[in-house]
Structure formats: structure tokens, C-alpha cells
Amino acid sequence: MTGDRTLSALGGLAVATALLGLGGLVVLNTGATIGVRPVALGLSQGHDEAAYRRLLGSPSAADLDWAEAKSREALAVSPYENGPRLRLAYVETLRHGRLTPAGVEYFAQSYDLLPLDPNVGAWRIGFGLEHWESLTPEARRAVYEEARAFYRLGSREVGVERVLRSVRNPSGRLAAALWLHSFERNGR
């Protein structure tokens, strides 16, 4: 009998907690009971998508500035997101015609945060190989390790073989060819 009361009390507590939490979200998002503007519960996705779209085609200097600002806003909201950080590296290449030291830093930070990232892995591996001569030895090693790991996993999301075969930069293409040969020789 005591066990039934305990379960009943726990169930009531769970329902009350859920309702209070839901009520709190309503208040935060609408300002309904306290007469203030809604709280902006921003997520980086909106900033990130907007910046991505702005860089399609042949972006102008104003587009680059705008995309950089949106990427920085996205990082302010979600500092552990790799997409905006890598976009900053990309903007550096568009702005200067090469990967700058600041771009290398953004690129390296993405590996410091998440060495294997299926969301940006294909792009990141390809970008690293296209700018191979600009990368630090540590960043080169990180690109290699990510490519090797996704190859061994047989990841369809990342498609390492496709990425390695598509590199146009001569020094990156040489590295990619050597890696692919090694990966195929050693198997998954």
C-alpha cells in the first residue's frame, strides 16, 4: 500500500513538473504574464542557413561581410557548431584568394571541437585538401585522421572515396591519392 502511494505521489510530481516547465516556456516565449517582449531563444540554424545561401554563386564583398557577420552570430548562439566556424574559413578564402592564417585557425578549431563530424566531414576533408599547403602539420594530421576514420566506417554520409577523388589542388590531390591507396590496401 505504501508503494502505491509513493508511485502515485511521484506520478503527480512528474505531471506538475512538466506543466510548470511548459508554462515557463510559454511565459518566456510570449511574455504573456509579465508584460514583456518574448525572449529570443535563438538557435544558430537560422543564421547558419542564411549565411550559406548568401555565399552561393559569386558573392560580392557585401555578401561576404554579411555572411561573416551571420556566421559570427551563429557562433555566439552555439559556440560548438562547426558549420559557422568553417564558413568563416571559407569566407577568408573568398575574400583573399587563399586560406589565410585566420582561416587556418578557424579550420583547426573545428577539429579541436569535433575531430569527426559527419555533418561537415565531407566538406571539411575536401576543403582541407584543396588548401593543403596552407595547413599546419597538426591540421593536416586531423584531416587525414578524419578521412581514415570515415573510410573505415564506410560512411555513406561523408563519402570519403568520392571526396578524395574530387580534389583539384595538386598537393592535396597527391595526398588524397596516397591516402586512398593506403586505405584500399589496408582495408576497412
Short mmCIF file of C-alpha atoms in Angstrom, two decimals:
data_model
loop_
_atom_site.label_atom_id
_atom_site.label_comp_id
_atom_site.label_asym_id
_atom_site.label_seq_id
_atom_site.Cartn_x
_atom_site.Cartn_y
_atom_site.Cartn_z
CA MET A 1 0.00 0.00 0.00
CA THR A 2 2.85 2.39 0.81
CA GLY A 3 4.46 1.59 -2.55
CA ASP A 4 1.23 2.56 -4.35
CA ARG A 5 1.13 5.91 -2.57
CA THR A 6 4.78 6.56 -3.43
CA LEU A 7 4.17 5.78 -7.09
CA SER A 8 1.08 7.95 -7.12
CA ALA A 9 2.94 10.85 -5.49
CA LEU A 10 5.85 10.50 -7.95
CA GLY A 11 3.43 10.47 -10.87
CA GLY A 12 1.74 13.64 -9.61
CA LEU A 13 5.09 15.31 -9.12
CA ALA A 14 6.16 14.42 -12.67
CA VAL A 15 2.94 15.86 -14.13
CA ALA A 16 3.27 19.05 -12.05
CA THR A 17 6.90 19.47 -13.12
CA ALA A 18 6.01 19.01 -16.79
CA LEU A 19 3.18 21.56 -16.56
CA LEU A 20 5.38 24.10 -14.79
CA GLY A 21 8.09 23.66 -17.39
CA LEU A 22 5.62 24.08 -20.22
CA GLY A 23 4.16 27.14 -18.54
CA GLY A 24 7.63 28.62 -18.15
CA LEU A 25 8.33 28.18 -21.84
CA VAL A 26 5.06 29.88 -22.72
CA VAL A 27 5.92 32.82 -20.48
CA LEU A 28 9.45 33.09 -21.91
CA ASN A 29 8.26 32.92 -25.49
CA THR A 30 5.20 35.12 -25.27
CA GLY A 31 5.80 37.33 -22.27
CA ALA A 32 2.13 36.58 -21.53
CA THR A 33 2.03 37.00 -17.78
CA ILE A 34 4.74 39.55 -17.19
CA GLY A 35 4.03 42.04 -19.97
CA VAL A 36 7.43 42.00 -21.69
CA ARG A 37 8.62 41.15 -25.19
CA PRO A 38 9.26 37.47 -25.93
CA VAL A 39 12.70 36.15 -25.09
CA ALA A 40 14.65 35.34 -28.22
CA LEU A 41 15.55 31.70 -27.81
CA GLY A 42 17.81 31.86 -30.84
CA LEU A 43 19.37 28.85 -32.43
CA SER A 44 22.27 29.10 -34.83
CA GLN A 45 20.45 27.26 -37.62
CA GLY A 46 18.71 30.37 -38.95
CA HIS A 47 21.93 32.38 -39.02
CA ASP A 48 23.81 29.46 -40.49
CA GLU A 49 21.36 28.80 -43.33
CA ALA A 50 21.13 32.49 -44.20
CA ALA A 51 24.93 32.78 -44.37
CA TYR A 52 25.16 29.64 -46.50
CA ARG A 53 22.62 30.93 -49.03
CA ARG A 54 24.37 34.30 -49.26
CA LEU A 55 27.61 32.61 -50.36
CA LEU A 56 26.11 30.65 -53.26
CA GLY A 57 27.19 31.71 -56.72
CA SER A 58 29.61 34.62 -56.90
CA PRO A 59 29.20 36.56 -53.66
CA SER A 60 30.04 40.26 -53.56
CA ALA A 61 32.18 41.90 -50.87
CA ALA A 62 28.93 42.93 -49.15
CA ASP A 63 27.73 39.30 -49.26
CA LEU A 64 30.99 38.17 -47.67
CA ASP A 65 30.67 40.77 -44.92
CA TRP A 66 27.06 39.76 -44.31
CA ALA A 67 27.85 36.01 -44.28
CA GLU A 68 30.75 36.62 -41.91
CA ALA A 69 28.50 38.60 -39.54
CA LYS A 70 25.81 35.89 -39.63
CA SER A 71 28.41 33.18 -39.02
CA ARG A 72 29.72 35.09 -36.01
CA GLU A 73 26.16 35.49 -34.71
CA ALA A 74 25.64 31.75 -35.12
CA LEU A 75 28.81 31.05 -33.12
CA ALA A 76 27.66 33.47 -30.40
CA VAL A 77 24.45 31.44 -30.09
CA SER A 78 26.06 27.99 -30.50
CA PRO A 79 29.82 28.21 -29.92
CA TYR A 80 30.33 24.49 -30.52
CA GLU A 81 28.84 24.44 -34.03
CA ASN A 82 31.38 23.67 -36.72
CA GLY A 83 29.39 24.91 -39.73
CA PRO A 84 29.70 28.63 -38.95
CA ARG A 85 33.35 28.28 -37.95
CA LEU A 86 34.19 26.55 -41.21
CA ARG A 87 32.19 29.15 -43.11
CA LEU A 88 34.47 31.81 -41.62
CA ALA A 89 37.46 29.91 -43.03
CA TYR A 90 35.70 29.74 -46.40
CA VAL A 91 34.91 33.46 -46.35
CA GLU A 92 38.62 34.09 -45.75
CA THR A 93 39.47 32.16 -48.93
CA LEU A 94 36.86 34.03 -50.96
CA ARG A 95 37.98 37.38 -49.62
CA HIS A 96 41.75 36.85 -50.01
CA GLY A 97 42.00 34.24 -52.76
CA ARG A 98 43.76 31.84 -50.40
CA LEU A 99 43.42 30.36 -46.95
CA THR A 100 44.77 32.97 -44.55
CA PRO A 101 46.26 32.30 -41.10
CA ALA A 102 42.89 33.32 -39.59
CA GLY A 103 41.17 30.83 -41.87
CA VAL A 104 43.61 28.11 -40.85
CA GLU A 105 42.82 28.90 -37.22
CA TYR A 106 39.05 28.55 -37.78
CA PHE A 107 39.68 25.31 -39.64
CA ALA A 108 41.92 23.91 -36.89
CA GLN A 109 39.41 24.93 -34.21
CA SER A 110 36.77 22.84 -35.94
CA TYR A 111 38.94 19.76 -35.39
CA ASP A 112 39.72 20.75 -31.82
CA LEU A 113 35.98 20.85 -31.12
CA LEU A 114 34.95 17.74 -33.00
CA PRO A 115 37.60 15.59 -34.70
CA LEU A 116 34.98 13.50 -36.52
CA ASP A 117 31.95 15.42 -37.69
CA PRO A 118 29.56 13.66 -40.08
CA ASN A 119 27.67 16.93 -40.60
CA VAL A 120 30.63 18.72 -42.17
CA GLY A 121 33.16 15.90 -42.65
CA ALA A 122 32.97 15.62 -46.44
CA TRP A 123 33.22 19.37 -46.92
CA ARG A 124 35.94 19.75 -44.29
CA ILE A 125 38.13 16.97 -45.73
CA GLY A 126 37.76 18.37 -49.25
CA PHE A 127 38.40 21.94 -48.13
CA GLY A 128 41.49 20.86 -46.19
CA LEU A 129 42.91 19.04 -49.21
CA GLU A 130 42.13 21.96 -51.54
CA HIS A 131 44.19 24.18 -49.20
CA TRP A 132 46.71 21.53 -48.20
CA GLU A 133 49.83 23.68 -48.49
CA SER A 134 48.32 26.33 -46.15
CA LEU A 135 47.52 23.94 -43.31
CA THR A 136 49.67 23.34 -40.26
CA PRO A 137 51.06 19.82 -39.76
CA GLU A 138 48.52 19.34 -36.95
CA ALA A 139 45.61 20.36 -39.17
CA ARG A 140 46.88 18.06 -41.95
CA ARG A 141 47.02 15.20 -39.49
CA ALA A 142 43.47 15.94 -38.35
CA VAL A 143 42.20 15.88 -41.96
CA TYR A 144 43.96 12.56 -42.54
CA GLU A 145 42.58 11.02 -39.34
CA GLU A 146 39.04 12.10 -40.16
CA ALA A 147 39.29 10.75 -43.72
CA ARG A 148 40.73 7.46 -42.48
CA ALA A 149 38.08 7.06 -39.78
CA PHE A 150 35.17 7.74 -42.12
CA TYR A 151 36.67 5.46 -44.76
CA ARG A 152 36.97 2.63 -42.23
CA LEU A 153 33.41 3.21 -41.09
CA GLY A 154 32.24 3.06 -44.69
CA SER A 155 30.28 6.24 -44.06
CA ARG A 156 27.84 6.98 -46.87
CA GLU A 157 27.15 10.42 -45.36
CA VAL A 158 30.75 11.51 -45.75
CA GLY A 159 31.68 9.53 -48.88
CA VAL A 160 35.43 9.72 -48.36
CA GLU A 161 36.34 7.96 -51.61
CA ARG A 162 34.29 10.45 -53.63
CA VAL A 163 35.83 13.39 -51.76
CA LEU A 164 39.39 12.11 -52.19
CA ARG A 165 38.88 11.50 -55.92
CA SER A 166 37.46 15.01 -56.46
CA VAL A 167 40.39 17.09 -55.13
CA ARG A 168 41.77 19.54 -57.73
CA ASN A 169 44.69 21.13 -55.84
CA PRO A 170 47.86 19.28 -56.96
CA SER A 171 49.41 18.90 -53.49
CA GLY A 172 46.07 17.91 -51.97
CA ARG A 173 45.37 15.53 -54.85
CA LEU A 174 48.73 13.81 -54.24
CA ALA A 175 47.96 13.40 -50.52
CA ALA A 176 44.44 12.14 -51.34
CA ALA A 177 45.78 9.60 -53.86
CA LEU A 178 48.33 8.29 -51.36
CA TRP A 179 45.70 8.03 -48.64
CA LEU A 180 43.22 6.26 -50.90
CA HIS A 181 45.89 3.77 -51.96
CA SER A 182 46.77 3.15 -48.31
CA PHE A 183 43.13 2.83 -47.25
CA GLU A 184 42.36 0.38 -50.05
CA ARG A 185 45.50 -1.66 -49.36
CA ASN A 186 44.81 -1.88 -45.62
CA GLY A 187 41.06 -2.37 -45.95
CA ARG A 188 38.37 -1.10 -43.67
#
